[in-house]
Amino acid sequence: MLSPKKENKKYKIAVIPGDGTGPEVVQQALKVLEAASKKFGFDYVKTVFDFGGERYLKTGNTLEDKDIEELKKFDAILLGAIGHPQVKPGILETGILLKLRFSLDQYINLRPVRLYNEEFCPLKDKKPQDIDFVVVRENSEGLYKGMGEFKNKGTPDEIAIQISYNTRKGVERCIRFAFEFCRKRNKKKKLTLCGKTNVLTYAWDLWERTFYEVAKEYPDITTDYAHVDATTMWFVKNPEWFDVIVTDNMFGDIITDLGAMIQGGMGIAAGGNINPQGVSMFEPIGGSAPKYTGQHVINPLAAICALGMLLENIGEKQAAQAIEQSVITVCRTKLKSLAAGKMGYSTEEVGDLVVNNL
Ligand code: IPM
Ligand code: MN
């Protein structure tokens, strides 16, 4: 959908297994990649990078500028998870994950929310057709920019300021992407802006003005607005109202965890960090889940879905669709649950099930 299929091309895929259960789920995704390449006749070469907590503890390095330059040579990146129990929170997240997103200008975080099996939905009476939407999260600005300061640190008069940084260009490119995506998706053709215009009167004034200006170029798309707090309410009460949602970095982070829960949990939720003109990176959004490391119980479907998104992004649409279809079949006919340790199968067996149903 995002780029045309290239004939006779050997895709260069960078793989960052990362921390915790990241390597285990990535291994299953790579198994599916190998099977899909045979079935759909495309060629690829993968290069594995050891960025993550272990490497940081050994070398003190998170990610260097030369690593970024290296990654720019790839067609896509598959990421497992970043986060290590022995490393203070924030170091790996900003030093690796956010650095990748920012340096590669992956300004969209695309997070599909789709229920594959109603038995896995915590909401009463919601069916697969009721939960099928996509969140377009701005991925390069907002509160994630890291701007702010302390005043009088450590004193009773301490002040901590954290700035939400929004540029017209940054907001507009995200909103434009969302309109285009909604048009191509061709479902309800409805784009909802999720914000907080009633309180955050600078940032959301810019977002709202830009949204309605760009909307004039998309008369085929119905526009809607919901405050972020109300959005969380509608996710639970009427998720069927949504088609595509566009929002800023922080709100997108928050609402997509809720989105993951209503689609069945972190075990199935995947996302893409997209640079439409450059290298994009795909990841299961659940994190490194260290307590399940090495136990063969973690659900690899989110990583496999991330691989599906990766293949769609590089132009292997058929393979992407087949992978999603196989995941749907496995969810509907095999798994007892999507949660770690409760699937009724091991991590490796779930990977095999997806391969066998391709
Ligand atoms: C996510 C994660 C990251 C984020 C963390 C690990 C920095 O929660 O991808 O949603 O906040 O973006
Ligand atoms: Mn998150």
mmCIF file with all atom_site columns, N, CA and C and ligand atoms in Angstrom, residues 82-83 90 92-94 97-98 101 109 111 137 139 144 249-250 252-254 256-257 266 273 283-287, ligand 1:
data_model
loop_
_atom_site.group_PDB
_atom_site.id
_atom_site.type_symbol
_atom_site.label_atom_id
_atom_site.label_alt_id
_atom_site.label_comp_id
_atom_site.label_asym_id
_atom_site.label_entity_id
_atom_site.label_seq_id
_atom_site.pdbx_PDB_ins_code
_atom_site.Cartn_x
_atom_site.Cartn_y
_atom_site.Cartn_z
_atom_site.occupancy
_atom_site.B_iso_or_equiv
_atom_site.pdbx_formal_charge
_atom_site.auth_seq_id
_atom_site.auth_comp_id
_atom_site.auth_asym_id
_atom_site.auth_atom_id
_atom_site.pdbx_PDB_model_num
ATOM   1  N N  . ILE A 1 82  ? 12.737 -3.255 23.198 1.00 0.00 ? 82  ILE A N  1
ATOM   2  C CA . ILE A 1 82  ? 13.827 -2.569 23.894 1.00 0.00 ? 82  ILE A CA 1
ATOM   3  C C  . ILE A 1 82  ? 13.379 -2.320 25.331 1.00 0.00 ? 82  ILE A C  1
ATOM   4  N N  . GLY A 1 83  ? 14.210 -2.700 26.307 1.00 0.00 ? 83  GLY A N  1
ATOM   5  C CA . GLY A 1 83  ? 13.873 -2.508 27.727 1.00 0.00 ? 83  GLY A CA 1
ATOM   6  C C  . GLY A 1 83  ? 14.504 -3.625 28.534 1.00 0.00 ? 83  GLY A C  1
ATOM   7  N N  . GLY A 1 90  ? 14.373 4.715  30.739 1.00 0.00 ? 90  GLY A N  1
ATOM   8  C CA . GLY A 1 90  ? 14.632 5.978  30.044 1.00 0.00 ? 90  GLY A CA 1
ATOM   9  C C  . GLY A 1 90  ? 15.880 5.921  29.185 1.00 0.00 ? 90  GLY A C  1
ATOM   10 N N  . LEU A 1 92  ? 17.509 3.263  27.597 1.00 0.00 ? 92  LEU A N  1
ATOM   11 C CA . LEU A 1 92  ? 17.376 2.506  26.348 1.00 0.00 ? 92  LEU A CA 1
ATOM   12 C C  . LEU A 1 92  ? 16.230 3.054  25.497 1.00 0.00 ? 92  LEU A C  1
ATOM   13 N N  . GLU A 1 93  ? 15.170 3.488  26.174 1.00 0.00 ? 93  GLU A N  1
ATOM   14 C CA . GLU A 1 93  ? 14.016 4.009  25.436 1.00 0.00 ? 93  GLU A CA 1
ATOM   15 C C  . GLU A 1 93  ? 14.416 5.232  24.614 1.00 0.00 ? 93  GLU A C  1
ATOM   16 N N  . THR A 1 94  ? 15.088 6.197  25.285 1.00 0.00 ? 94  THR A N  1
ATOM   17 C CA . THR A 1 94  ? 15.481 7.385  24.520 1.00 0.00 ? 94  THR A CA 1
ATOM   18 C C  . THR A 1 94  ? 16.709 7.107  23.656 1.00 0.00 ? 94  THR A C  1
ATOM   19 N N  . LEU A 1 97  ? 15.226 3.325  21.091 1.00 0.00 ? 97  LEU A N  1
ATOM   20 C CA . LEU A 1 97  ? 13.940 3.361  20.380 1.00 0.00 ? 97  LEU A CA 1
ATOM   21 C C  . LEU A 1 97  ? 13.597 4.748  19.842 1.00 0.00 ? 97  LEU A C  1
ATOM   22 N N  . LEU A 1 98  ? 13.632 5.743  20.721 1.00 0.00 ? 98  LEU A N  1
ATOM   23 C CA . LEU A 1 98  ? 13.263 7.085  20.267 1.00 0.00 ? 98  LEU A CA 1
ATOM   24 C C  . LEU A 1 98  ? 14.318 7.648  19.320 1.00 0.00 ? 98  LEU A C  1
ATOM   25 N N  . ARG A 1 101 ? 13.488 6.241  15.945 1.00 0.00 ? 101 ARG A N  1
ATOM   26 C CA . ARG A 1 101 ? 12.312 6.912  15.374 1.00 0.00 ? 101 ARG A CA 1
ATOM   27 C C  . ARG A 1 101 ? 12.645 8.317  14.884 1.00 0.00 ? 101 ARG A C  1
ATOM   28 N N  . ASN A 1 109 ? 3.459  6.741  13.560 1.00 0.00 ? 109 ASN A N  1
ATOM   29 C CA . ASN A 1 109 ? 3.381  5.461  14.250 1.00 0.00 ? 109 ASN A CA 1
ATOM   30 C C  . ASN A 1 109 ? 1.986  4.910  13.954 1.00 0.00 ? 109 ASN A C  1
ATOM   31 N N  . ARG A 1 111 ? -0.822 2.157  14.095 1.00 0.00 ? 111 ARG A N  1
ATOM   32 C CA . ARG A 1 111 ? -1.215 1.061  14.980 1.00 0.00 ? 111 ARG A CA 1
ATOM   33 C C  . ARG A 1 111 ? -2.623 0.560  14.678 1.00 0.00 ? 111 ARG A C  1
ATOM   34 N N  . ARG A 1 137 ? -0.551 7.767  14.875 1.00 0.00 ? 137 ARG A N  1
ATOM   35 C CA . ARG A 1 137 ? 0.062  8.540  15.968 1.00 0.00 ? 137 ARG A CA 1
ATOM   36 C C  . ARG A 1 137 ? 1.230  9.338  15.421 1.00 0.00 ? 137 ARG A C  1
ATOM   37 N N  . ASN A 1 139 ? 4.776  10.762 15.476 1.00 0.00 ? 139 ASN A N  1
ATOM   38 C CA . ASN A 1 139 ? 5.850  9.976  16.098 1.00 0.00 ? 139 ASN A CA 1
ATOM   39 C C  . ASN A 1 139 ? 7.170  10.735 16.221 1.00 0.00 ? 139 ASN A C  1
ATOM   40 N N  . TYR A 1 144 ? 7.193  14.031 23.412 1.00 0.00 ? 144 TYR A N  1
ATOM   41 C CA . TYR A 1 144 ? 8.334  13.137 23.222 1.00 0.00 ? 144 TYR A CA 1
ATOM   42 C C  . TYR A 1 144 ? 9.593  13.860 22.762 1.00 0.00 ? 144 TYR A C  1
ATOM   43 N N  . ASN A 1 249 ? 1.678  12.446 19.681 1.00 0.00 ? 249 ASN A N  1
ATOM   44 C CA . ASN A 1 249 ? 2.553  11.366 20.127 1.00 0.00 ? 249 ASN A CA 1
ATOM   45 C C  . ASN A 1 249 ? 2.106  10.796 21.481 1.00 0.00 ? 249 ASN A C  1
ATOM   46 N N  . MET A 1 250 ? 1.865  11.679 22.449 1.00 0.00 ? 250 MET A N  1
ATOM   47 C CA . MET A 1 250 ? 1.524  11.221 23.805 1.00 0.00 ? 250 MET A CA 1
ATOM   48 C C  . MET A 1 250 ? 0.149  10.572 23.859 1.00 0.00 ? 250 MET A C  1
ATOM   49 N N  . GLY A 1 252 ? -1.434 9.308  21.421 1.00 0.00 ? 252 GLY A N  1
ATOM   50 C CA . GLY A 1 252 ? -1.376 8.086  20.613 1.00 0.00 ? 252 GLY A CA 1
ATOM   51 C C  . GLY A 1 252 ? -0.770 6.939  21.393 1.00 0.00 ? 252 GLY A C  1
ATOM   52 N N  . ASP A 1 253 ? 0.248  7.248  22.187 1.00 0.00 ? 253 ASP A N  1
ATOM   53 C CA . ASP A 1 253 ? 0.863  6.219  23.034 1.00 0.00 ? 253 ASP A CA 1
ATOM   54 C C  . ASP A 1 253 ? -0.177 5.640  23.984 1.00 0.00 ? 253 ASP A C  1
ATOM   55 N N  . ILE A 1 254 ? -0.926 6.514  24.615 1.00 0.00 ? 254 ILE A N  1
ATOM   56 C CA . ILE A 1 254 ? -1.876 6.071  25.643 1.00 0.00 ? 254 ILE A CA 1
ATOM   57 C C  . ILE A 1 254 ? -3.047 5.303  25.025 1.00 0.00 ? 254 ILE A C  1
ATOM   58 N N  . THR A 1 256 ? -3.332 3.737  22.287 1.00 0.00 ? 256 THR A N  1
ATOM   59 C CA . THR A 1 256 ? -3.058 2.477  21.591 1.00 0.00 ? 256 THR A CA 1
ATOM   60 C C  . THR A 1 256 ? -2.818 1.310  22.553 1.00 0.00 ? 256 THR A C  1
ATOM   61 N N  . ASP A 1 257 ? -2.466 1.592  23.804 1.00 0.00 ? 257 ASP A N  1
ATOM   62 C CA . ASP A 1 257 ? -2.436 0.494  24.780 1.00 0.00 ? 257 ASP A CA 1
ATOM   63 C C  . ASP A 1 257 ? -3.864 0.021  25.063 1.00 0.00 ? 257 ASP A C  1
ATOM   64 N N  . MET A 1 266 ? -1.715 -7.352 24.435 1.00 0.00 ? 266 MET A N  1
ATOM   65 C CA . MET A 1 266 ? -0.405 -7.013 23.878 1.00 0.00 ? 266 MET A CA 1
ATOM   66 C C  . MET A 1 266 ? 0.154  -8.129 22.997 1.00 0.00 ? 266 MET A C  1
ATOM   67 N N  . ASN A 1 273 ? 6.617  2.117  12.605 1.00 0.00 ? 273 ASN A N  1
ATOM   68 C CA . ASN A 1 273 ? 7.171  3.469  12.665 1.00 0.00 ? 273 ASN A CA 1
ATOM   69 C C  . ASN A 1 273 ? 7.544  3.821  11.237 1.00 0.00 ? 273 ASN A C  1
ATOM   70 N N  . GLU A 1 283 ? 7.317  -3.247 14.782 1.00 0.00 ? 283 GLU A N  1
ATOM   71 C CA . GLU A 1 283 ? 7.560  -3.830 16.110 1.00 0.00 ? 283 GLU A CA 1
ATOM   72 C C  . GLU A 1 283 ? 6.263  -4.304 16.750 1.00 0.00 ? 283 GLU A C  1
ATOM   73 N N  . PRO A 1 284 ? 6.360  -5.369 17.554 1.00 0.00 ? 284 PRO A N  1
ATOM   74 C CA . PRO A 1 284 ? 5.247  -5.681 18.441 1.00 0.00 ? 284 PRO A CA 1
ATOM   75 C C  . PRO A 1 284 ? 5.250  -4.603 19.513 1.00 0.00 ? 284 PRO A C  1
ATOM   76 N N  . ILE A 1 285 ? 4.090  -4.114 19.940 1.00 0.00 ? 285 ILE A N  1
ATOM   77 C CA . ILE A 1 285 ? 4.129  -2.950 20.833 1.00 0.00 ? 285 ILE A CA 1
ATOM   78 C C  . ILE A 1 285 ? 4.183  -3.318 22.314 1.00 0.00 ? 285 ILE A C  1
ATOM   79 N N  . GLY A 1 286 ? 4.217  -4.615 22.604 1.00 0.00 ? 286 GLY A N  1
ATOM   80 C CA . GLY A 1 286 ? 4.107  -5.053 24.002 1.00 0.00 ? 286 GLY A CA 1
ATOM   81 C C  . GLY A 1 286 ? 5.332  -4.879 24.879 1.00 0.00 ? 286 GLY A C  1
ATOM   82 N N  . GLY A 1 287 ? 6.493  -4.611 24.315 1.00 0.00 ? 287 GLY A N  1
ATOM   83 C CA . GLY A 1 287 ? 7.671  -4.446 25.153 1.00 0.00 ? 287 GLY A CA 1
ATOM   84 C C  . GLY A 1 287 ? 8.399  -5.762 25.402 1.00 0.00 ? 287 GLY A C  1
HETATM 85 C C1 . IPM B 2 .   ? 5.498  2.504  22.630 1.00 0.00 ? 1   IPM B C1 1
HETATM 86 C C2 . IPM B 2 .   ? 6.296  2.481  23.885 1.00 0.00 ? 1   IPM B C2 1
HETATM 87 C C3 . IPM B 2 .   ? 7.360  3.564  23.804 1.00 0.00 ? 1   IPM B C3 1
HETATM 88 C C4 . IPM B 2 .   ? 6.650  4.894  23.632 1.00 0.00 ? 1   IPM B C4 1
HETATM 89 C C5 . IPM B 2 .   ? 8.313  3.604  24.992 1.00 0.00 ? 1   IPM B C5 1
HETATM 90 C C6 . IPM B 2 .   ? 8.983  2.265  25.232 1.00 0.00 ? 1   IPM B C6 1
HETATM 91 C C7 . IPM B 2 .   ? 9.346  4.690  24.856 1.00 0.00 ? 1   IPM B C7 1
HETATM 92 O O1 . IPM B 2 .   ? 5.474  2.646  24.990 1.00 0.00 ? 1   IPM B O1 1
HETATM 93 O O2 . IPM B 2 .   ? 6.068  2.219  21.559 1.00 0.00 ? 1   IPM B O2 1
HETATM 94 O O3 . IPM B 2 .   ? 4.304  2.814  22.680 1.00 0.00 ? 1   IPM B O3 1
HETATM 95 O O4 . IPM B 2 .   ? 6.279  5.532  24.624 1.00 0.00 ? 1   IPM B O4 1
HETATM 96 O O5 . IPM B 2 .   ? 6.473  5.300  22.486 1.00 0.00 ? 1   IPM B O5 1
#
